[in-house]
mmCIF file of C-alpha atoms and ligand atoms in Angstrom:
data_model
loop_
_atom_site.group_PDB
_atom_site.id
_atom_site.type_symbol
_atom_site.label_atom_id
_atom_site.label_comp_id
_atom_site.label_asym_id
_atom_site.label_seq_id
_atom_site.Cartn_x
_atom_site.Cartn_y
_atom_site.Cartn_z
ATOM 1 C CA MET A 1204 81.496 -50.501 35.978
ATOM 2 C CA ASP A 1205 81.432 -47.832 38.696
ATOM 3 C CA LEU A 1206 80.207 -49.570 41.830
ATOM 4 C CA HIS A 1207 79.718 -46.220 43.540
ATOM 5 C CA LYS A 1208 77.055 -45.365 40.976
ATOM 6 C CA GLU A 1209 75.557 -48.728 40.028
ATOM 7 C CA VAL A 1210 72.461 -50.095 41.811
ATOM 8 C CA TYR A 1211 72.659 -53.825 42.540
ATOM 9 C CA ILE A 1212 69.597 -55.848 41.560
ATOM 10 C CA PRO A 1213 69.735 -59.611 42.169
ATOM 11 C CA LYS A 1214 69.106 -61.968 39.250
ATOM 12 C CA PRO A 1215 67.317 -65.320 39.175
ATOM 13 C CA SER A 1216 69.796 -68.006 40.163
ATOM 14 C CA PRO A 1217 70.069 -71.622 38.972
ATOM 15 C CA PHE A 1218 70.119 -72.442 42.679
ATOM 16 C CA ASP A 1219 66.758 -70.827 43.396
ATOM 17 C CA PRO A 1220 64.422 -73.057 45.404
ATOM 18 C CA ASP A 1221 61.094 -74.278 43.988
ATOM 19 C CA GLU A 1222 57.820 -72.465 44.781
ATOM 20 C CA ASN A 1223 57.626 -74.018 48.199
ATOM 21 C CA GLY A 1224 61.193 -73.135 49.043
ATOM 22 C CA HIS A 1225 62.841 -76.514 48.445
ATOM 23 C CA PHE A 1226 66.526 -76.642 47.612
ATOM 24 C CA GLY A 1227 66.460 -80.293 46.563
ATOM 25 C CA LYS A 1228 65.073 -82.059 49.610
ATOM 26 C CA PHE A 1229 66.067 -79.237 51.983
ATOM 27 C CA GLY A 1230 64.338 -76.013 52.997
ATOM 28 C CA GLY A 1231 60.562 -75.775 52.848
ATOM 29 C CA ARG A 1232 58.202 -74.330 55.426
ATOM 30 C CA PHE A 1233 57.894 -76.345 58.624
ATOM 31 C CA VAL A 1234 55.747 -74.027 60.713
ATOM 32 C CA PRO A 1235 52.427 -74.129 62.548
ATOM 33 C CA GLU A 1236 49.501 -74.063 60.076
ATOM 34 C CA THR A 1237 48.470 -70.691 61.543
ATOM 35 C CA LEU A 1238 51.692 -69.117 60.266
ATOM 36 C CA MET A 1239 51.287 -70.246 56.652
ATOM 37 C CA PRO A 1240 49.154 -67.288 55.506
ATOM 38 C CA ALA A 1241 51.765 -64.806 56.789
ATOM 39 C CA LEU A 1242 54.584 -66.677 55.044
ATOM 40 C CA GLU A 1243 52.626 -67.003 51.824
ATOM 41 C CA GLN A 1244 51.930 -63.255 51.944
ATOM 42 C CA LEU A 1245 55.613 -62.503 52.516
ATOM 43 C CA ARG A 1246 56.560 -64.809 49.628
ATOM 44 C CA LYS A 1247 54.283 -62.806 47.320
ATOM 45 C CA ASP A 1248 55.428 -59.474 48.739
ATOM 46 C CA TYR A 1249 59.046 -60.397 48.199
ATOM 47 C CA GLU A 1250 58.402 -61.762 44.694
ATOM 48 C CA ALA A 1251 56.885 -58.371 43.862
ATOM 49 C CA VAL A 1252 60.055 -56.458 44.749
ATOM 50 C CA ARG A 1253 62.684 -59.122 44.030
ATOM 51 C CA PHE A 1254 63.770 -57.672 40.693
ATOM 52 C CA ASP A 1255 62.195 -54.249 41.131
ATOM 53 C CA LYS A 1256 64.481 -51.342 40.328
ATOM 54 C CA ASP A 1257 62.765 -48.861 42.652
ATOM 55 C CA PHE A 1258 62.972 -51.171 45.624
ATOM 56 C CA TRP A 1259 66.681 -51.865 45.181
ATOM 57 C CA ALA A 1260 67.387 -48.197 44.456
ATOM 58 C CA GLU A 1261 65.943 -47.341 47.858
ATOM 59 C CA VAL A 1262 68.014 -50.080 49.520
ATOM 60 C CA ASP A 1263 71.038 -48.843 47.605
ATOM 61 C CA TYR A 1264 70.586 -45.310 48.930
ATOM 62 C CA TYR A 1265 71.074 -46.612 52.480
ATOM 63 C CA TYR A 1266 73.896 -48.936 51.448
ATOM 64 C CA LYS A 1267 75.877 -46.043 50.031
ATOM 65 C CA ASN A 1268 75.009 -43.331 52.555
ATOM 66 C CA TYR A 1269 74.455 -45.265 55.786
ATOM 67 C CA VAL A 1270 76.283 -48.590 55.539
ATOM 68 C CA GLY A 1271 79.269 -47.381 53.522
ATOM 69 C CA ARG A 1272 79.023 -49.637 50.448
ATOM 70 C CA PRO A 1273 80.666 -50.680 48.273
ATOM 71 C CA SER A 1274 82.953 -52.265 50.857
ATOM 72 C CA ALA A 1275 86.632 -52.246 49.941
ATOM 73 C CA LEU A 1276 88.449 -55.181 48.398
ATOM 74 C CA TYR A 1277 91.854 -55.061 50.035
ATOM 75 C CA TYR A 1278 94.957 -56.736 48.640
ATOM 76 C CA ALA A 1279 96.583 -58.131 51.777
ATOM 77 C CA GLU A 1280 100.198 -57.514 50.883
ATOM 78 C CA ASN A 1281 101.846 -59.015 53.920
ATOM 79 C CA LEU A 1282 99.742 -62.174 54.035
ATOM 80 C CA SER A 1283 100.327 -62.582 50.320
ATOM 81 C CA LYS A 1284 104.081 -62.358 50.736
ATOM 82 C CA GLU A 1285 104.061 -64.782 53.637
ATOM 83 C CA LEU A 1286 101.938 -67.357 51.798
ATOM 84 C CA ASP A 1287 103.345 -66.791 48.310
ATOM 85 C CA ALA A 1288 99.824 -66.249 46.974
ATOM 86 C CA LYS A 1289 97.576 -63.298 46.214
ATOM 87 C CA ILE A 1290 95.202 -62.788 49.127
ATOM 88 C CA TYR A 1291 92.292 -60.379 48.820
ATOM 89 C CA LEU A 1292 90.036 -59.471 51.740
ATOM 90 C CA LYS A 1293 86.444 -58.371 51.145
ATOM 91 C CA ARG A 1294 86.053 -55.793 53.878
ATOM 92 C CA GLU A 1295 82.540 -56.295 55.252
ATOM 93 C CA ASP A 1296 84.123 -55.385 58.598
ATOM 94 C CA LEU A 1297 84.141 -51.763 57.445
ATOM 95 C CA ASN A 1298 80.343 -51.589 57.228
ATOM 96 C CA HIS A 1299 78.376 -49.536 59.737
ATOM 97 C CA THR A 1300 77.866 -51.710 62.871
ATOM 98 C CA GLY A 1301 80.899 -53.757 61.882
ATOM 99 C CA ALA A 1302 79.675 -56.723 59.861
ATOM 100 C CA HIS A 1303 77.691 -57.959 56.873
ATOM 101 C CA LYS A 1304 74.529 -58.340 58.989
ATOM 102 C CA ILE A 1305 73.556 -54.723 58.365
ATOM 103 C CA ASN A 1306 72.983 -55.582 54.666
ATOM 104 C CA HIS A 1307 70.072 -57.942 55.228
ATOM 105 C CA CYS A 1308 68.740 -55.782 58.038
ATOM 106 C CA VAL A 1309 68.597 -52.642 55.889
ATOM 107 C CA ALA A 1310 66.981 -54.395 52.918
ATOM 108 C CA GLN A 1311 64.396 -56.221 55.036
ATOM 109 C CA ALA A 1312 63.571 -53.040 56.945
ATOM 110 C CA VAL A 1313 63.005 -51.197 53.656
ATOM 111 C CA LEU A 1314 60.671 -54.050 52.672
ATOM 112 C CA ALA A 1315 58.872 -53.887 56.043
ATOM 113 C CA LYS A 1316 58.372 -50.155 55.657
ATOM 114 C CA ARG A 1317 56.997 -50.602 52.133
ATOM 115 C CA LEU A 1318 54.560 -53.213 53.421
ATOM 116 C CA GLY A 1319 53.300 -50.706 55.972
ATOM 117 C CA LYS A 1320 54.519 -52.673 58.993
ATOM 118 C CA LYS A 1321 54.918 -50.769 62.261
ATOM 119 C CA LYS A 1322 56.984 -53.248 64.191
ATOM 120 C CA ILE A 1323 59.976 -55.512 63.676
ATOM 121 C CA ILE A 1324 60.692 -58.619 65.709
ATOM 122 C CA ALA A 1325 63.811 -60.749 65.667
ATOM 123 C CA GLU A 1326 65.456 -63.488 67.633
ATOM 124 C CA THR A 1327 69.094 -63.352 68.557
ATOM 125 C CA GLY A 1328 71.656 -65.664 70.113
ATOM 126 C CA ALA A 1329 74.673 -63.655 71.113
ATOM 127 C CA GLY A 1330 72.923 -60.417 70.257
ATOM 128 C CA GLN A 1331 74.697 -59.321 67.076
ATOM 129 C CA HIS A 1332 71.629 -59.842 64.928
ATOM 130 C CA GLY A 1333 69.549 -58.150 67.613
ATOM 131 C CA VAL A 1334 71.834 -55.116 67.535
ATOM 132 C CA ALA A 1335 71.740 -54.876 63.728
ATOM 133 C CA THR A 1336 67.947 -55.184 63.790
ATOM 134 C CA ALA A 1337 67.587 -52.560 66.537
ATOM 135 C CA THR A 1338 69.828 -50.285 64.451
ATOM 136 C CA VAL A 1339 67.614 -50.353 61.346
ATOM 137 C CA ALA A 1340 64.465 -50.117 63.475
ATOM 138 C CA ALA A 1341 65.822 -46.853 64.898
ATOM 139 C CA LEU A 1342 66.779 -45.686 61.411
ATOM 140 C CA PHE A 1343 63.316 -46.309 59.973
ATOM 141 C CA GLY A 1344 61.263 -45.376 63.033
ATOM 142 C CA LEU A 1345 59.904 -48.889 63.580
ATOM 143 C CA GLU A 1346 59.153 -50.444 66.941
ATOM 144 C CA CYS A 1347 61.533 -53.295 67.722
ATOM 145 C CA GLU A 1348 61.236 -56.340 69.964
ATOM 146 C CA VAL A 1349 64.060 -58.840 70.247
ATOM 147 C CA PHE A 1350 63.670 -62.355 71.627
ATOM 148 C CA MET A 1351 66.724 -63.689 73.373
ATOM 149 C CA GLY A 1352 67.271 -66.734 75.602
ATOM 150 C CA ALA A 1353 67.561 -65.738 79.274
ATOM 151 C CA LYS A 1354 70.939 -67.460 79.459
ATOM 152 C CA ASP A 1355 72.177 -65.397 76.512
ATOM 153 C CA VAL A 1356 70.779 -62.196 78.044
ATOM 154 C CA ALA A 1357 72.884 -62.854 81.117
ATOM 155 C CA ARG A 1358 76.096 -63.612 79.238
ATOM 156 C CA GLN A 1359 75.779 -60.916 76.556
ATOM 157 C CA GLU A 1360 75.212 -57.904 78.755
ATOM 158 C CA LEU A 1361 76.864 -55.429 76.438
ATOM 159 C CA ASN A 1362 74.781 -56.331 73.377
ATOM 160 C CA VAL A 1363 71.614 -56.256 75.463
ATOM 161 C CA PHE A 1364 72.538 -52.744 76.526
ATOM 162 C CA ARG A 1365 73.262 -51.748 72.916
ATOM 163 C CA MET A 1366 69.829 -52.956 71.821
ATOM 164 C CA LYS A 1367 68.131 -51.058 74.634
ATOM 165 C CA LEU A 1368 70.146 -47.934 73.879
ATOM 166 C CA LEU A 1369 68.969 -48.160 70.269
ATOM 167 C CA GLY A 1370 65.388 -48.196 71.532
ATOM 168 C CA ALA A 1371 64.538 -51.898 71.292
ATOM 169 C CA LYS A 1372 62.719 -54.022 73.830
ATOM 170 C CA VAL A 1373 64.504 -57.244 74.778
ATOM 171 C CA HIS A 1374 62.460 -60.288 75.875
ATOM 172 C CA ALA A 1375 64.398 -62.747 78.013
ATOM 173 C CA VAL A 1376 63.007 -66.162 77.020
ATOM 174 C CA GLU A 1377 62.834 -68.487 80.032
ATOM 175 C CA SER A 1378 61.664 -71.695 78.320
ATOM 176 C CA GLY A 1379 63.720 -74.772 77.374
ATOM 177 C CA SER A 1380 67.481 -74.337 77.381
ATOM 178 C CA LYS A 1381 67.023 -70.538 77.497
ATOM 179 C CA THR A 1382 69.157 -70.060 74.372
ATOM 180 C CA LEU A 1383 68.766 -69.322 70.671
ATOM 181 C CA LYS A 1384 66.414 -72.136 69.670
ATOM 182 C CA ASP A 1385 63.967 -71.180 72.415
ATOM 183 C CA ALA A 1386 64.169 -67.542 71.360
ATOM 184 C CA MET A 1387 63.365 -68.634 67.763
ATOM 185 C CA ASN A 1388 60.296 -70.565 68.934
ATOM 186 C CA ASP A 1389 59.020 -67.538 70.851
ATOM 187 C CA ALA A 1390 59.643 -65.159 67.959
ATOM 188 C CA ILE A 1391 57.686 -67.447 65.604
ATOM 189 C CA ARG A 1392 54.881 -67.753 68.152
ATOM 190 C CA HIS A 1393 54.724 -63.980 68.555
ATOM 191 C CA TRP A 1394 54.601 -63.500 64.791
ATOM 192 C CA VAL A 1395 51.630 -65.882 64.424
ATOM 193 C CA THR A 1396 49.415 -63.533 66.405
ATOM 194 C CA ASN A 1397 50.897 -60.219 65.240
ATOM 195 C CA ALA A 1398 51.741 -60.722 61.560
ATOM 196 C CA ARG A 1399 49.367 -57.995 60.399
ATOM 197 C CA ASP A 1400 51.495 -55.106 61.640
ATOM 198 C CA THR A 1401 54.727 -56.931 62.422
ATOM 199 C CA TYR A 1402 57.670 -57.900 60.204
ATOM 200 C CA TYR A 1403 59.758 -60.865 61.326
ATOM 201 C CA LEU A 1404 63.354 -60.087 60.439
ATOM 202 C CA ILE A 1405 65.494 -63.224 60.127
ATOM 203 C CA GLY A 1406 69.242 -62.738 60.352
ATOM 204 C CA THR A 1407 70.718 -65.424 58.143
ATOM 205 C CA VAL A 1408 69.917 -67.670 55.158
ATOM 206 C CA ALA A 1409 67.722 -69.873 57.342
ATOM 207 C CA GLY A 1410 64.099 -70.108 58.438
ATOM 208 C CA PRO A 1411 61.020 -71.001 56.405
ATOM 209 C CA HIS A 1412 60.693 -69.987 52.737
ATOM 210 C CA PRO A 1413 61.130 -67.249 51.485
ATOM 211 C CA TYR A 1414 63.771 -66.214 54.058
ATOM 212 C CA PRO A 1415 66.720 -68.370 52.892
ATOM 213 C CA MET A 1416 66.336 -67.180 49.306
ATOM 214 C CA MET A 1417 65.573 -63.573 50.234
ATOM 215 C CA VAL A 1418 68.522 -63.153 52.605
ATOM 216 C CA ARG A 1419 70.835 -64.830 50.059
ATOM 217 C CA ASP A 1420 69.611 -62.472 47.308
ATOM 218 C CA ILE A 1421 70.296 -59.500 49.555
ATOM 219 C CA GLN A 1422 73.752 -60.630 50.671
ATOM 220 C CA SER A 1423 74.793 -61.569 47.137
ATOM 221 C CA ILE A 1424 75.806 -57.933 46.674
ATOM 222 C CA ILE A 1425 79.043 -58.946 48.446
ATOM 223 C CA GLY A 1426 80.090 -61.354 45.695
ATOM 224 C CA TRP A 1427 78.819 -59.092 42.946
ATOM 225 C CA GLU A 1428 81.028 -56.248 44.188
ATOM 226 C CA ALA A 1429 83.990 -58.537 44.811
ATOM 227 C CA LYS A 1430 83.775 -59.996 41.306
ATOM 228 C CA GLU A 1431 83.865 -56.521 39.751
ATOM 229 C CA GLN A 1432 86.618 -55.338 42.084
ATOM 230 C CA LEU A 1433 88.778 -58.369 41.401
ATOM 231 C CA LYS A 1434 88.213 -58.040 37.673
ATOM 232 C CA ALA A 1435 89.527 -54.484 37.919
ATOM 233 C CA ALA A 1436 92.522 -55.499 40.055
ATOM 234 C CA GLU A 1437 93.562 -58.783 38.427
ATOM 235 C CA GLY A 1438 91.454 -59.092 35.293
ATOM 236 C CA CYS A 1439 90.360 -62.583 36.282
ATOM 237 C CA LEU A 1440 88.396 -64.752 38.673
ATOM 238 C CA PRO A 1441 89.744 -65.912 42.029
ATOM 239 C CA ASP A 1442 90.929 -69.521 42.350
ATOM 240 C CA LYS A 1443 89.395 -69.955 45.787
ATOM 241 C CA ILE A 1444 86.901 -68.108 47.972
ATOM 242 C CA ILE A 1445 86.806 -68.691 51.715
ATOM 243 C CA ALA A 1446 84.048 -67.662 54.128
ATOM 244 C CA CYS A 1447 82.980 -68.686 57.621
ATOM 245 C CA ILE A 1448 79.578 -70.232 58.261
ATOM 246 C CA GLY A 1449 77.128 -69.791 61.098
ATOM 247 C CA GLY A 1450 73.771 -69.912 59.353
ATOM 248 C CA GLY A 1451 75.583 -69.222 56.107
ATOM 249 C CA SER A 1452 74.619 -65.717 54.950
ATOM 250 C CA ASN A 1453 78.014 -64.064 54.481
ATOM 251 C CA ALA A 1454 79.240 -67.237 52.749
ATOM 252 C CA LEU A 1455 76.346 -67.452 50.283
ATOM 253 C CA GLY A 1456 76.647 -63.696 49.895
ATOM 254 C CA ILE A 1457 80.159 -63.978 48.533
ATOM 255 C CA PHE A 1458 79.783 -67.417 46.843
ATOM 256 C CA SER A 1459 76.560 -66.850 44.890
ATOM 257 C CA HIS A 1460 78.040 -65.049 41.910
ATOM 258 C CA PHE A 1461 80.784 -67.681 41.523
ATOM 259 C CA LEU A 1462 78.909 -70.970 41.915
ATOM 260 C CA GLU A 1463 78.675 -71.466 38.164
ATOM 261 C CA ASP A 1464 82.335 -70.642 37.565
ATOM 262 C CA GLU A 1465 83.919 -74.096 37.320
ATOM 263 C CA SER A 1466 87.427 -72.800 37.984
ATOM 264 C CA VAL A 1467 86.504 -71.204 41.315
ATOM 265 C CA GLU A 1468 86.509 -73.316 44.466
ATOM 266 C CA CYS A 1469 84.171 -72.001 47.166
ATOM 267 C CA ILE A 1470 85.082 -73.125 50.677
ATOM 268 C CA GLY A 1471 82.749 -72.731 53.667
ATOM 269 C CA ILE A 1472 84.254 -72.946 57.148
ATOM 270 C CA GLU A 1473 82.183 -74.146 60.064
ATOM 271 C CA ALA A 1474 83.084 -73.750 63.744
ATOM 272 C CA GLY A 1475 85.186 -76.711 64.855
ATOM 273 C CA GLY A 1476 84.940 -75.503 68.477
ATOM 274 C CA GLU A 1477 86.917 -77.775 70.788
ATOM 275 C CA GLY A 1478 87.231 -80.413 68.057
ATOM 276 C CA LEU A 1479 84.793 -82.638 66.186
ATOM 277 C CA GLU A 1480 84.833 -85.269 68.951
ATOM 278 C CA CYS A 1481 83.950 -82.605 71.543
ATOM 279 C CA LYS A 1482 81.748 -79.507 71.422
ATOM 280 C CA HIS A 1483 81.500 -77.768 68.035
ATOM 281 C CA GLY A 1484 79.146 -76.120 65.549
ATOM 282 C CA CYS A 1485 79.653 -78.360 62.498
ATOM 283 C CA SER A 1486 76.087 -79.012 61.366
ATOM 284 C CA LEU A 1487 77.193 -80.013 57.866
ATOM 285 C CA GLU A 1488 80.054 -82.290 58.828
ATOM 286 C CA LYS A 1489 78.531 -83.861 61.926
ATOM 287 C CA GLY A 1490 74.799 -83.163 61.816
ATOM 288 C CA SER A 1491 71.933 -85.002 60.145
ATOM 289 C CA PRO A 1492 68.805 -83.785 58.355
ATOM 290 C CA GLY A 1493 66.200 -82.410 60.731
ATOM 291 C CA VAL A 1494 63.787 -79.537 61.271
ATOM 292 C CA LEU A 1495 64.735 -76.338 63.076
ATOM 293 C CA HIS A 1496 63.624 -72.747 62.646
ATOM 294 C CA GLY A 1497 60.909 -73.781 60.156
ATOM 295 C CA GLN A 1498 63.268 -75.436 57.669
ATOM 296 C CA LEU A 1499 64.658 -78.891 56.878
ATOM 297 C CA SER A 1500 68.432 -78.892 56.859
ATOM 298 C CA TYR A 1501 71.459 -80.450 58.502
ATOM 299 C CA LEU A 1502 71.172 -80.109 62.230
ATOM 300 C CA LEU A 1503 73.065 -81.016 65.377
ATOM 301 C CA GLN A 1504 70.666 -83.361 67.178
ATOM 302 C CA ASP A 1505 70.810 -86.370 69.460
ATOM 303 C CA GLU A 1506 69.315 -89.825 68.728
ATOM 304 C CA ASP A 1507 65.893 -88.643 69.909
ATOM 305 C CA GLY A 1508 65.935 -85.672 67.555
ATOM 306 C CA GLN A 1509 66.555 -83.195 70.379
ATOM 307 C CA VAL A 1510 68.453 -80.168 69.102
ATOM 308 C CA GLN A 1511 71.915 -80.003 70.598
ATOM 309 C CA GLU A 1512 73.597 -76.791 71.606
ATOM 310 C CA ALA A 1513 76.393 -75.753 69.288
ATOM 311 C CA HIS A 1514 79.698 -74.502 70.631
ATOM 312 C CA SER A 1515 82.144 -72.022 69.218
ATOM 313 C CA ILE A 1516 84.495 -69.401 70.578
ATOM 314 C CA SER A 1517 82.675 -67.045 68.219
ATOM 315 C CA ALA A 1518 79.097 -66.298 69.168
ATOM 316 C CA GLY A 1519 78.037 -65.793 65.543
ATOM 317 C CA LEU A 1520 78.948 -69.339 64.503
ATOM 318 C CA ASP A 1521 77.180 -70.847 67.473
ATOM 319 C CA TYR A 1522 74.091 -72.062 65.579
ATOM 320 C CA PRO A 1523 73.061 -75.743 65.635
ATOM 321 C CA GLY A 1524 71.529 -75.535 62.145
ATOM 322 C CA ILE A 1525 72.613 -74.315 58.738
ATOM 323 C CA GLY A 1526 70.809 -72.622 55.856
ATOM 324 C CA PRO A 1527 69.130 -75.199 53.557
ATOM 325 C CA GLU A 1528 70.907 -73.983 50.405
ATOM 326 C CA HIS A 1529 74.241 -74.947 51.993
ATOM 327 C CA ALA A 1530 72.856 -78.422 52.767
ATOM 328 C CA PHE A 1531 71.954 -78.723 49.087
ATOM 329 C CA LEU A 1532 75.299 -77.370 47.843
ATOM 330 C CA LYS A 1533 77.129 -79.781 50.119
ATOM 331 C CA ASP A 1534 75.206 -82.826 48.900
ATOM 332 C CA LYS A 1535 75.780 -81.771 45.277
ATOM 333 C CA GLY A 1536 79.482 -81.229 45.916
ATOM 334 C CA ILE A 1537 79.328 -77.675 44.567
ATOM 335 C CA VAL A 1538 80.879 -76.059 47.643
ATOM 336 C CA THR A 1539 83.676 -77.528 49.779
ATOM 337 C CA TYR A 1540 83.074 -77.450 53.527
ATOM 338 C CA SER A 1541 85.642 -77.696 56.278
ATOM 339 C CA HIS A 1542 86.124 -76.494 59.843
ATOM 340 C CA ILE A 1543 88.486 -74.526 62.042
ATOM 341 C CA THR A 1544 88.825 -75.004 65.808
ATOM 342 C CA ASP A 1545 88.649 -72.333 68.530
ATOM 343 C CA VAL A 1546 92.420 -72.509 68.992
ATOM 344 C CA GLU A 1547 93.149 -72.111 65.278
ATOM 345 C CA ALA A 1548 90.693 -69.196 65.030
ATOM 346 C CA LEU A 1549 92.336 -67.390 67.965
ATOM 347 C CA ASP A 1550 95.714 -67.859 66.359
ATOM 348 C CA ALA A 1551 94.411 -66.316 63.114
ATOM 349 C CA PHE A 1552 92.840 -63.455 65.089
ATOM 350 C CA VAL A 1553 96.321 -62.474 66.302
ATOM 351 C CA TRP A 1554 97.958 -63.288 62.951
ATOM 352 C CA LEU A 1555 95.779 -60.933 60.901
ATOM 353 C CA SER A 1556 95.949 -58.222 63.577
ATOM 354 C CA GLN A 1557 99.747 -58.236 63.542
ATOM 355 C CA SER A 1558 100.398 -58.857 59.863
ATOM 356 C CA GLU A 1559 97.897 -56.444 58.306
ATOM 357 C CA GLY A 1560 96.742 -54.217 61.189
ATOM 358 C CA ILE A 1561 93.202 -55.528 60.825
ATOM 359 C CA ILE A 1562 91.521 -57.009 63.898
ATOM 360 C CA PRO A 1563 88.964 -59.494 62.554
ATOM 361 C CA ALA A 1564 85.803 -60.776 64.228
ATOM 362 C CA LEU A 1565 86.308 -64.207 65.772
ATOM 363 C CA GLU A 1566 83.856 -65.548 63.173
ATOM 364 C CA SER A 1567 85.892 -64.163 60.284
ATOM 365 C CA SER A 1568 89.075 -65.449 61.949
ATOM 366 C CA HIS A 1569 87.855 -68.954 61.035
ATOM 367 C CA ALA A 1570 88.027 -68.049 57.338
ATOM 368 C CA ILE A 1571 91.451 -66.429 57.784
ATOM 369 C CA ALA A 1572 92.734 -69.485 59.680
ATOM 370 C CA TYR A 1573 91.948 -71.720 56.723
ATOM 371 C CA LEU A 1574 94.668 -69.927 54.747
ATOM 372 C CA LYS A 1575 97.155 -71.552 57.121
ATOM 373 C CA LYS A 1576 95.417 -74.911 57.132
ATOM 374 C CA MET A 1577 95.762 -75.439 53.380
ATOM 375 C CA LYS A 1578 98.913 -77.118 52.134
ATOM 376 C CA PRO A 1579 101.446 -74.656 50.656
ATOM 377 C CA GLU A 1580 101.133 -76.319 47.231
ATOM 378 C CA GLU A 1581 97.356 -75.769 47.331
ATOM 379 C CA ILE A 1582 97.718 -72.001 47.503
ATOM 380 C CA LYS A 1583 101.087 -71.150 45.963
ATOM 381 C CA GLY A 1584 100.577 -68.580 43.193
ATOM 382 C CA LYS A 1585 96.781 -68.675 43.600
ATOM 383 C CA ILE A 1586 94.358 -65.774 43.893
ATOM 384 C CA ILE A 1587 92.352 -66.240 47.050
ATOM 385 C CA LEU A 1588 89.396 -64.160 48.141
ATOM 386 C CA VAL A 1589 88.481 -64.205 51.836
ATOM 387 C CA ASN A 1590 85.265 -62.715 53.144
ATOM 388 C CA LEU A 1591 86.133 -60.662 56.205
ATOM 389 C CA SER A 1592 82.573 -60.773 57.542
ATOM 390 C CA GLY A 1593 83.133 -58.525 60.557
ATOM 391 C CA ARG A 1594 85.512 -56.621 62.819
ATOM 392 C CA GLY A 1595 86.833 -57.776 66.150
ATOM 393 C CA ASP A 1596 85.874 -54.858 68.414
ATOM 394 C CA LYS A 1597 82.951 -56.803 69.847
ATOM 395 C CA ASP A 1598 85.320 -59.641 70.809
ATOM 396 C CA MET A 1599 87.924 -57.587 72.674
ATOM 397 C CA ILE A 1600 86.859 -58.350 76.238
ATOM 398 C CA GLN A 1601 86.536 -62.074 75.553
ATOM 399 C CA VAL A 1602 89.883 -62.339 73.760
ATOM 400 C CA LYS A 1603 91.688 -60.183 76.324
ATOM 401 C CA ASP A 1604 90.589 -62.619 78.983
ATOM 402 C CA ILE A 1605 91.883 -65.628 77.060
ATOM 403 C CA LEU A 1606 95.150 -64.107 75.838
ATOM 404 C CA LYS A 1607 96.105 -61.923 78.784
ATOM 405 C CA GLU A 1608 99.220 -63.941 79.565
ATOM 406 C CA GLN A 1609 100.479 -63.843 75.990
ATOM 407 C CA PHE A 1610 100.339 -60.043 76.030
ATOM 408 C CA GLN A 1611 101.771 -59.340 79.487
ATOM 409 C CA ASP A 1612 104.765 -57.035 79.429
HETATM 410 C C1 PLP B 2655 76.675 -63.390 62.549
HETATM 411 C C2 PLP B 2655 78.021 -63.409 61.992
HETATM 412 C C3 PLP B 2655 78.489 -64.483 61.205
HETATM 413 C C4 PLP B 2655 77.701 -65.720 60.964
HETATM 414 O O1 PLP B 2655 76.520 -65.576 60.241
HETATM 415 P P1 PLP B 2655 76.360 -66.073 58.742
HETATM 416 O O2 PLP B 2655 74.903 -65.998 58.496
HETATM 417 O O3 PLP B 2655 76.886 -67.471 58.667
HETATM 418 O O4 PLP B 2655 77.151 -65.156 57.900
HETATM 419 C C5 PLP B 2655 79.764 -64.394 60.660
HETATM 420 N N1 PLP B 2655 80.551 -63.322 60.873
HETATM 421 C C6 PLP B 2655 80.140 -62.283 61.622
HETATM 422 C C7 PLP B 2655 81.065 -61.137 61.819
HETATM 423 C C8 PLP B 2655 78.876 -62.283 62.201
HETATM 424 O O5 PLP B 2655 78.487 -61.248 62.960
#
């Protein structure tokens, strides 16, 4: 199969949610009654294009000419030698704007345009989703408004500037803890009154139905490509696939085409932050079922059900919730979940930079770090696929500050 020619069209999956968006007991649509008509309309609109060749051909045009797909599958020679295994990196870091996020932004923007919407709104935590959304809004000539907690606006100056440069308007949300969850509430509220001409672009496999399924369908191109590329390189399936998890989109993107392959172990890595007894982002390991962002899933919350702030060195894994399909896959034991701490991720950031000449995003460094966390006998002679979800350019200032002593001459 020639991936440069082929158009990817998702297929129905055995892990599809029911009509109301339930993955087992998770998912659903927990939103104000006034938002239900807009969600129901979007569900129908997406169903209409979900397996439609013309729709995906249009998306594919931008993937190939704008994003730079298919992304490379790179055999990491030096890591492989060091670990006595075969390590392959799926290079989502090579995409335009530097991560996998551009995939679901392009496809949703094509959908928005087809639906005749004039405006895109999004919420963002650290700003990476806001930047990717502002990028496609500029590309397709759509107005763009991004909701961002006031605290995040202050600490993510550079991304705020990027969004503005790309022509987006950034709302600093002053309510609550002035972070991501407050920005989500405001974005939902804004959508309720503006759904007619506005598309709400969600940036991971979370939110009310149909978003978790739709974003997973879109991102599943990663695993589809990787499966073909690995077949060409090795003639077989990988033994393990590792991906980091914030909301879970790059992970489901690479896992989806392998979930039915019994011999493949999919491993999702959450942000261990300062350790599981301190501040972290491990919704699956340490959270409990609760409602956030219009969905029921595992959630970091206190005894009163108040959402707790997540912590991670990497802004993209700093999400107190998790996509509902992951909650389901965890409970069914289909995917293995583990975590990597800030310190281990930083170590892997330097390790990959110096062993392969690839500076990974801090998020992706969590997946890389897991290669070192496994016991040698677990990986010896195995074929391991790691999703390199993004590049580290955006993290330079932060990492330079932390590691300045290590790199003094
Ligand atoms: C946003 C981001 C993530 C986390 O989001 P998921 O939906 O879990 O994939 C991971 N890696 C990078 C580079 C990101 O920008």
